[in-house]
Structure formats: structure tokens, C-alpha cells
Amino acid sequence: VSIALQNLGVSNKATGFSFSEDEARLRRFFERIHCPYHFHTVQGSLRVNVKIFDTEKRVMSEFNDKGQEVTEADVSAFFSLMEKEWEGTDILVVDGSVPPGVPRSIYKELILLAKEKGIKTVLDATGDLLALALEAQPYFVKPNREELEAFYGKAFKDTKEMISFGKSLLQKGIHYLCISLGEEGALFLTAEKCYQAKPVKILVQGVQGAGDSMVAGACLAMKKGLSDEDIFRYAVACATGSLLHPGTQLCEKEDLEAMLQKVEIINLEE
């Protein structure tokens, strides 16, 4: 998400765990893209993930490493690091998986700490990381259909059932729920509104990073103080822009500007 935000010209700082064997490489990367960072370094090496995109079927296969163990002392040190980062922060994004040894409640704890300081929180996670973090009532949540169905406990029989379940989550204190639906577009729920975005017709070059780009687009729109509909529009435009690029490349500012003109938003409650 930090990379996508940097591409969009949004000032941000990346935090998390860095691993000693690859610390210099990670530092060089963030310095190359001019993105501030503050990591807690632990022993070991960064995990390696392999993504294979079938250009004929437009399908991606993923082989993701779990990563190396993080100790309880390292987790405590990371929270101490975060205490130095709250000042001047207006949005905290917590997303992705966590290394072995990190408590599954870490996103919940970070969201609660941020809320105490008046910081808006954005959550993009799966499994018990998602389930536990939802208890903290994050401001913005971006699951995909499969992640939401796993939390629901079964597949949704139709869009109406998905929206109904989404509305029940909003009643628990979530402000925005953005559900990515792959080739079917996306849904965006607030307490009063329900929007749907139809997929933009493009030649998909890769799907890796579309979710991160969607989160970045929403953060940019929230930073600008835009309307609910435009927050959704920016999110979908950035996700679509990411699909234009192969490999691990994410949405660029030019992609956002081009896709904003093509995103079609429908208010399902009108």
C-alpha cells in the first residue's frame, strides 16, 4: 500500500518488521522510491512469494511463504516503535498477513490504539486477522468476496445477501465497507448508501496488487475530504489502473486520472 500511495503522490511512512539478512536491500528499495520507513529489525530473512499470471486465462496462481518466526520481545519492540509514529498521522492502514509468532490480534490492538488518538483506520486482512480486527470497529474495511464469505461462514447466495451481511457489520461501528468482487466490480456500503461499480473494460495484464491499489485510492480520496461516492470512485479507479500493469507493478497517478473518467458508479438504493 505504501508503494501505491507513493506512486499517487501521497506522503506516507511504511512500518512493520524488517529481517536482518535483507535489511539493506529493503532499505535501498524504500530509499529508491523516496518513501520514508521505520521498521523493527528481527533475525532472519524476508519471505519469498511467487505469483504466476496466466496471460491466456487471465488467472493468477500464488505460492506464498509464511516467513520466519518473530519473538514476543520483537512484537513488544514494534509497539514501542509505533508509539513514536502516532504524531502527525491521520490514517493508519493495517493490511496483509503477519509473520509466525505475531499475535493474531495485532491489527485489533493497533486499530484500538489509533482510535484512541483520533486516527482513522483502514483494514485489509483475511481470516482471524480480519475477524479479530473487526471487533475494534475500523473506519474503513476492504475485504474481497472470498474473505467476507469466510467470515460469514458460507457462500453468499446472491448480492442481496452479501449487502445485508455487510450492513450488519456497519451497525457494529464500521464507517465504510468496500467489497472487491473481481471481474464483477465492487460494492461500497455506508450506513445510508450502497454503491456498485461495474468493472471497467480493459485488457488485464496482471492482478497482483489491485487490492493494495484500491486501498491507496480510498486513502487518497479520504485525505482530500471527498464524498463517499468519490472515495469509492478513487478506490475502483486505482484498482483498475493496477490491472493495466504486469507483475508486481501498482497503479500510477496517470492510471488514476485515466480510469476516473471510466468508472461507472450506481446507487443501488435510489
GROMACS .gro file of C-alpha atoms in nm:
model
  270
    1VAL     CA    1   0.000   0.000   0.000
    2SER     CA    2   0.290   0.236   0.076
    3ILE     CA    3   0.423   0.185  -0.277
    4ALA     CA    4   0.084   0.260  -0.432
    5LEU     CA    5   0.044   0.571  -0.216
    6GLN     CA    6   0.391   0.685  -0.317
    7ASN     CA    7   0.301   0.634  -0.684
    8LEU     CA    8  -0.005   0.854  -0.628
    9GLY     CA    9   0.200   1.128  -0.463
   10VAL     CA   10   0.059   1.070  -0.114
   11SER     CA   11   0.304   1.128   0.172
   12ASN     CA   12   0.321   0.818   0.395
   13LYS     CA   13   0.555   0.609   0.606
   14ALA     CA   14   0.595   0.230   0.589
   15THR     CA   15   0.627   0.039   0.916
   16GLY     CA   16   0.646  -0.325   1.016
   17PHE     CA   17   0.915  -0.588   1.062
   18SER     CA   18   1.240  -0.598   0.866
   19PHE     CA   19   1.465  -0.905   0.863
   20SER     CA   20   1.838  -0.876   0.924
   21GLU     CA   21   1.957  -1.074   0.620
   22ASP     CA   22   1.764  -0.850   0.380
   23GLU     CA   23   1.757  -0.523   0.575
   24ALA     CA   24   1.997  -0.340   0.343
   25ARG     CA   25   1.802  -0.447   0.034
   26LEU     CA   26   1.474  -0.333   0.187
   27ARG     CA   27   1.628  -0.001   0.290
   28ARG     CA   28   1.762   0.057  -0.062
   29PHE     CA   29   1.421  -0.015  -0.209
   30PHE     CA   30   1.234   0.239   0.005
   31GLU     CA   31   1.505   0.498  -0.049
   32ARG     CA   32   1.486   0.442  -0.425
   33ILE     CA   33   1.111   0.520  -0.430
   34HIS     CA   34   1.163   0.806  -0.181
   35CYS     CA   35   0.926   0.653   0.075
   36PRO     CA   36   1.000   0.713   0.446
   37TYR     CA   37   1.014   0.395   0.655
   38HIS     CA   38   1.062   0.284   1.014
   39PHE     CA   39   1.095  -0.091   1.070
   40HIS     CA   40   1.183  -0.304   1.369
   41THR     CA   41   1.458  -0.542   1.260
   42VAL     CA   42   1.444  -0.908   1.362
   43GLN     CA   43   1.666  -1.207   1.284
   44GLY     CA   44   1.619  -1.399   0.961
   45SER     CA   45   1.529  -1.324   0.601
   46LEU     CA   46   1.229  -1.181   0.417
   47ARG     CA   47   0.978  -1.435   0.289
   48VAL     CA   48   0.960  -1.507  -0.084
   49ASN     CA   49   0.624  -1.513  -0.262
   50VAL     CA   50   0.581  -1.642  -0.617
   51LYS     CA   51   0.297  -1.517  -0.840
   52ILE     CA   52   0.226  -1.679  -1.179
   53PHE     CA   53  -0.018  -1.498  -1.409
   54ASP     CA   54  -0.169  -1.697  -1.698
   55THR     CA   55  -0.196  -1.440  -1.978
   56GLU     CA   56  -0.444  -1.654  -2.174
   57LYS     CA   57  -0.688  -1.743  -1.897
   58ARG     CA   58  -0.621  -1.420  -1.702
   59VAL     CA   59  -0.579  -1.618  -1.380
   60MET     CA   60  -0.307  -1.586  -1.115
   61SER     CA   61  -0.162  -1.868  -0.906
   62GLU     CA   62   0.011  -1.779  -0.579
   63PHE     CA   63   0.276  -1.958  -0.374
   64ASN     CA   64   0.326  -1.761  -0.054
   65ASP     CA   65   0.590  -1.831   0.209
   66LYS     CA   66   0.486  -1.794   0.574
   67GLY     CA   67   0.804  -1.614   0.671
   68GLN     CA   68   1.031  -1.656   0.971
   69GLU     CA   69   0.935  -1.654   1.337
   70VAL     CA   70   0.908  -1.328   1.529
   71THR     CA   71   0.957  -1.334   1.906
   72GLU     CA   72   0.732  -1.186   2.172
   73ALA     CA   73   1.009  -0.937   2.255
   74ASP     CA   74   1.016  -0.826   1.891
   75VAL     CA   75   0.640  -0.768   1.893
   76SER     CA   76   0.674  -0.558   2.208
   77ALA     CA   77   0.956  -0.359   2.045
   78PHE     CA   78   0.737  -0.296   1.741
   79PHE     CA   79   0.462  -0.147   1.956
   80SER     CA   80   0.723   0.076   2.120
   81LEU     CA   81   0.832   0.186   1.772
   82MET     CA   82   0.472   0.270   1.684
   83GLU     CA   83   0.443   0.500   1.985
   84LYS     CA   84   0.690   0.729   1.809
   85GLU     CA   85   0.486   0.732   1.487
   86TRP     CA   86   0.138   0.838   1.601
   87GLU     CA   87   0.203   1.212   1.598
   88GLY     CA   88   0.104   1.367   1.266
   89THR     CA   89  -0.072   1.051   1.149
   90ASP     CA   90  -0.431   1.087   1.030
   91ILE     CA   91  -0.481   0.746   0.864
   92LEU     CA   92  -0.337   0.408   0.969
   93VAL     CA   93  -0.350   0.122   0.718
   94VAL     CA   94  -0.310  -0.233   0.851
   95ASP     CA   95  -0.306  -0.496   0.581
   96GLY     CA   96  -0.177  -0.830   0.465
   97SER     CA   97  -0.052  -1.129   0.659
   98VAL     CA   98   0.179  -1.130   0.961
   99PRO     CA   99   0.488  -1.343   1.035
  100PRO     CA  100   0.466  -1.651   1.260
  101GLY     CA  101   0.490  -1.555   1.626
  102VAL     CA  102   0.296  -1.231   1.584
  103PRO     CA  103  -0.036  -1.249   1.775
  104ARG     CA  104  -0.341  -1.269   1.550
  105SER     CA  105  -0.489  -0.981   1.749
  106ILE     CA  106  -0.216  -0.736   1.643
  107TYR     CA  107  -0.434  -0.548   1.394
  108LYS     CA  108  -0.711  -0.520   1.651
  109GLU     CA  109  -0.464  -0.378   1.904
  110LEU     CA  110  -0.321  -0.129   1.654
  111ILE     CA  111  -0.668  -0.012   1.550
  112LEU     CA  112  -0.770   0.043   1.911
  113LEU     CA  113  -0.452   0.241   1.981
  114ALA     CA  114  -0.504   0.454   1.670
  115LYS     CA  115  -0.867   0.524   1.755
  116GLU     CA  116  -0.765   0.648   2.100
  117LYS     CA  117  -0.556   0.911   1.922
  118GLY     CA  118  -0.830   1.011   1.676
  119ILE     CA  119  -0.665   0.837   1.379
  120LYS     CA  120  -0.883   0.681   1.108
  121THR     CA  121  -0.802   0.317   1.042
  122VAL     CA  122  -0.813   0.112   0.722
  123LEU     CA  123  -0.819  -0.269   0.739
  124ASP     CA  124  -0.738  -0.516   0.461
  125ALA     CA  125  -0.682  -0.863   0.604
  126THR     CA  126  -0.817  -1.216   0.599
  127GLY     CA  127  -0.910  -1.500   0.834
  128ASP     CA  128  -0.877  -1.444   1.207
  129LEU     CA  129  -0.672  -1.128   1.147
  130LEU     CA  130  -0.985  -0.982   0.985
  131ALA     CA  131  -1.231  -1.130   1.234
  132LEU     CA  132  -1.046  -1.004   1.542
  133ALA     CA  133  -0.972  -0.662   1.392
  134LEU     CA  134  -1.341  -0.609   1.312
  135GLU     CA  135  -1.408  -0.616   1.687
  136ALA     CA  136  -1.213  -0.289   1.710
  137GLN     CA  137  -1.450  -0.120   1.461
  138PRO     CA  138  -1.205   0.009   1.199
  139TYR     CA  139  -1.314   0.310   0.995
  140PHE     CA  140  -1.269   0.151   0.650
  141VAL     CA  141  -1.265  -0.223   0.572
  142LYS     CA  142  -1.179  -0.373   0.232
  143PRO     CA  143  -1.243  -0.747   0.208
  144ASN     CA  144  -1.289  -0.935  -0.115
  145ARG     CA  145  -1.586  -1.167  -0.163
  146GLU     CA  146  -1.396  -1.480  -0.052
  147GLU     CA  147  -1.263  -1.314   0.265
  148LEU     CA  148  -1.610  -1.189   0.357
  149GLU     CA  149  -1.767  -1.530   0.288
  150ALA     CA  150  -1.506  -1.699   0.510
  151PHE     CA  151  -1.603  -1.461   0.791
  152TYR     CA  152  -1.976  -1.514   0.716
  153GLY     CA  153  -1.928  -1.891   0.730
  154LYS     CA  154  -2.075  -1.977   0.389
  155ALA     CA  155  -2.103  -1.854   0.031
  156PHE     CA  156  -2.349  -1.573  -0.036
  157LYS     CA  157  -2.639  -1.692  -0.250
  158ASP     CA  158  -2.671  -1.352  -0.416
  159THR     CA  159  -2.566  -0.987  -0.397
  160LYS     CA  160  -2.866  -0.901  -0.179
  161GLU     CA  161  -2.747  -1.141   0.093
  162MET     CA  162  -2.395  -1.000   0.072
  163ILE     CA  163  -2.523  -0.645   0.113
  164SER     CA  164  -2.744  -0.747   0.405
  165PHE     CA  165  -2.447  -0.903   0.585
  166GLY     CA  166  -2.234  -0.600   0.504
  167LYS     CA  167  -2.496  -0.369   0.654
  168SER     CA  168  -2.492  -0.577   0.973
  169LEU     CA  169  -2.117  -0.512   1.002
  170LEU     CA  170  -2.171  -0.138   0.959
  171GLN     CA  171  -2.414  -0.145   1.250
  172LYS     CA  172  -2.126  -0.261   1.470
  173GLY     CA  173  -1.937   0.064   1.416
  174ILE     CA  174  -1.760   0.036   1.080
  175HIS     CA  175  -1.794   0.352   0.870
  176TYR     CA  176  -1.712   0.220   0.520
  177LEU     CA  177  -1.718  -0.133   0.378
  178CYS     CA  178  -1.565  -0.176   0.032
  179ILE     CA  179  -1.607  -0.528  -0.112
  180SER     CA  180  -1.398  -0.615  -0.417
  181LEU     CA  181  -1.570  -0.865  -0.647
  182GLY     CA  182  -1.303  -0.929  -0.908
  183GLU     CA  183  -1.449  -0.940  -1.258
  184GLU     CA  184  -1.788  -0.831  -1.120
  185GLY     CA  185  -1.659  -0.496  -0.996
  186ALA     CA  186  -1.709  -0.385  -0.636
  187LEU     CA  187  -1.961  -0.279  -0.371
  188PHE     CA  188  -1.932   0.014  -0.132
  189LEU     CA  189  -2.153   0.035   0.175
  190THR     CA  190  -2.216   0.315   0.423
  191ALA     CA  191  -2.485   0.341   0.689
  192GLU     CA  192  -2.712   0.527   0.444
  193LYS     CA  193  -2.596   0.423   0.096
  194CYS     CA  194  -2.499   0.122  -0.112
  195TYR     CA  195  -2.299   0.177  -0.431
  196GLN     CA  196  -2.193  -0.066  -0.700
  197ALA     CA  197  -1.912  -0.018  -0.951
  198LYS     CA  198  -1.926  -0.205  -1.278
  199PRO     CA  199  -1.591  -0.345  -1.399
  200VAL     CA  200  -1.412  -0.120  -1.646
  201LYS     CA  201  -1.340  -0.295  -1.976
  202ILE     CA  202  -0.962  -0.319  -2.008
  203LEU     CA  203  -0.701  -0.575  -2.110
  204VAL     CA  204  -0.585  -0.717  -1.777
  205GLN     CA  205  -0.206  -0.752  -1.763
  206GLY     CA  206  -0.182  -0.870  -1.402
  207VAL     CA  207  -0.392  -0.884  -1.086
  208GLN     CA  208  -0.127  -0.870  -0.814
  209GLY     CA  209  -0.160  -0.552  -0.609
  210ALA     CA  210  -0.508  -0.449  -0.721
  211GLY     CA  211  -0.634  -0.467  -0.362
  212ASP     CA  212  -0.343  -0.259  -0.233
  213SER     CA  213  -0.406  -0.003  -0.505
  214MET     CA  214  -0.775   0.006  -0.412
  215VAL     CA  215  -0.685   0.085  -0.051
  216ALA     CA  216  -0.440   0.354  -0.164
  217GLY     CA  217  -0.704   0.518  -0.382
  218ALA     CA  218  -0.951   0.528  -0.094
  219CYS     CA  219  -0.688   0.678   0.137
  220LEU     CA  220  -0.607   0.949  -0.118
  221ALA     CA  221  -0.976   1.039  -0.150
  222MET     CA  222  -1.024   1.047   0.227
  223LYS     CA  223  -0.718   1.270   0.263
  224LYS     CA  224  -0.879   1.504   0.010
  225GLY     CA  225  -1.205   1.505   0.206
  226LEU     CA  226  -1.405   1.379  -0.092
  227SER     CA  227  -1.761   1.245  -0.085
  228ASP     CA  228  -1.848   0.882  -0.012
  229GLU     CA  229  -1.916   0.817  -0.380
  230ASP     CA  230  -1.583   0.969  -0.483
  231ILE     CA  231  -1.393   0.770  -0.221
  232PHE     CA  232  -1.535   0.460  -0.390
  233ARG     CA  233  -1.463   0.600  -0.736
  234TYR     CA  234  -1.097   0.664  -0.649
  235ALA     CA  235  -1.064   0.317  -0.496
  236VAL     CA  236  -1.204   0.144  -0.804
  237ALA     CA  237  -1.007   0.365  -1.043
  238CYS     CA  238  -0.680   0.279  -0.869
  239ALA     CA  239  -0.760  -0.092  -0.853
  240THR     CA  240  -0.842  -0.088  -1.225
  241GLY     CA  241  -0.527   0.110  -1.301
  242SER     CA  242  -0.320  -0.155  -1.129
  243LEU     CA  243  -0.464  -0.422  -1.361
  244LEU     CA  244  -0.304  -0.244  -1.656
  245HIS     CA  245   0.043  -0.344  -1.533
  246PRO     CA  246   0.216  -0.684  -1.537
  247GLY     CA  247   0.398  -0.840  -1.244
  248THR     CA  248   0.403  -0.653  -0.916
  249GLN     CA  249   0.365  -0.303  -1.061
  250LEU     CA  250   0.091  -0.096  -0.898
  251CYS     CA  251  -0.135   0.189  -1.002
  252GLU     CA  252   0.035   0.509  -1.115
  253LYS     CA  253  -0.101   0.864  -1.092
  254GLU     CA  254  -0.163   0.868  -1.468
  255ASP     CA  255  -0.367   0.546  -1.439
  256LEU     CA  256  -0.587   0.701  -1.172
  257GLU     CA  257  -0.653   1.009  -1.383
  258ALA     CA  258  -0.743   0.797  -1.687
  259MET     CA  259  -0.963   0.548  -1.501
  260LEU     CA  260  -1.157   0.811  -1.304
  261GLN     CA  261  -1.329   0.903  -1.631
  262LYS     CA  262  -1.428   0.542  -1.697
  263VAL     CA  263  -1.554   0.420  -1.359
  264GLU     CA  264  -1.934   0.389  -1.350
  265ILE     CA  265  -2.096   0.409  -1.005
  266ILE     CA  266  -2.456   0.303  -0.942
  267ASN     CA  267  -2.652   0.395  -0.629
  268LEU     CA  268  -2.843   0.074  -0.552
  269GLU     CA  269  -3.075   0.247  -0.305
  270GLU     CA  270  -3.217   0.508  -0.542
   0.00000   0.00000   0.00000
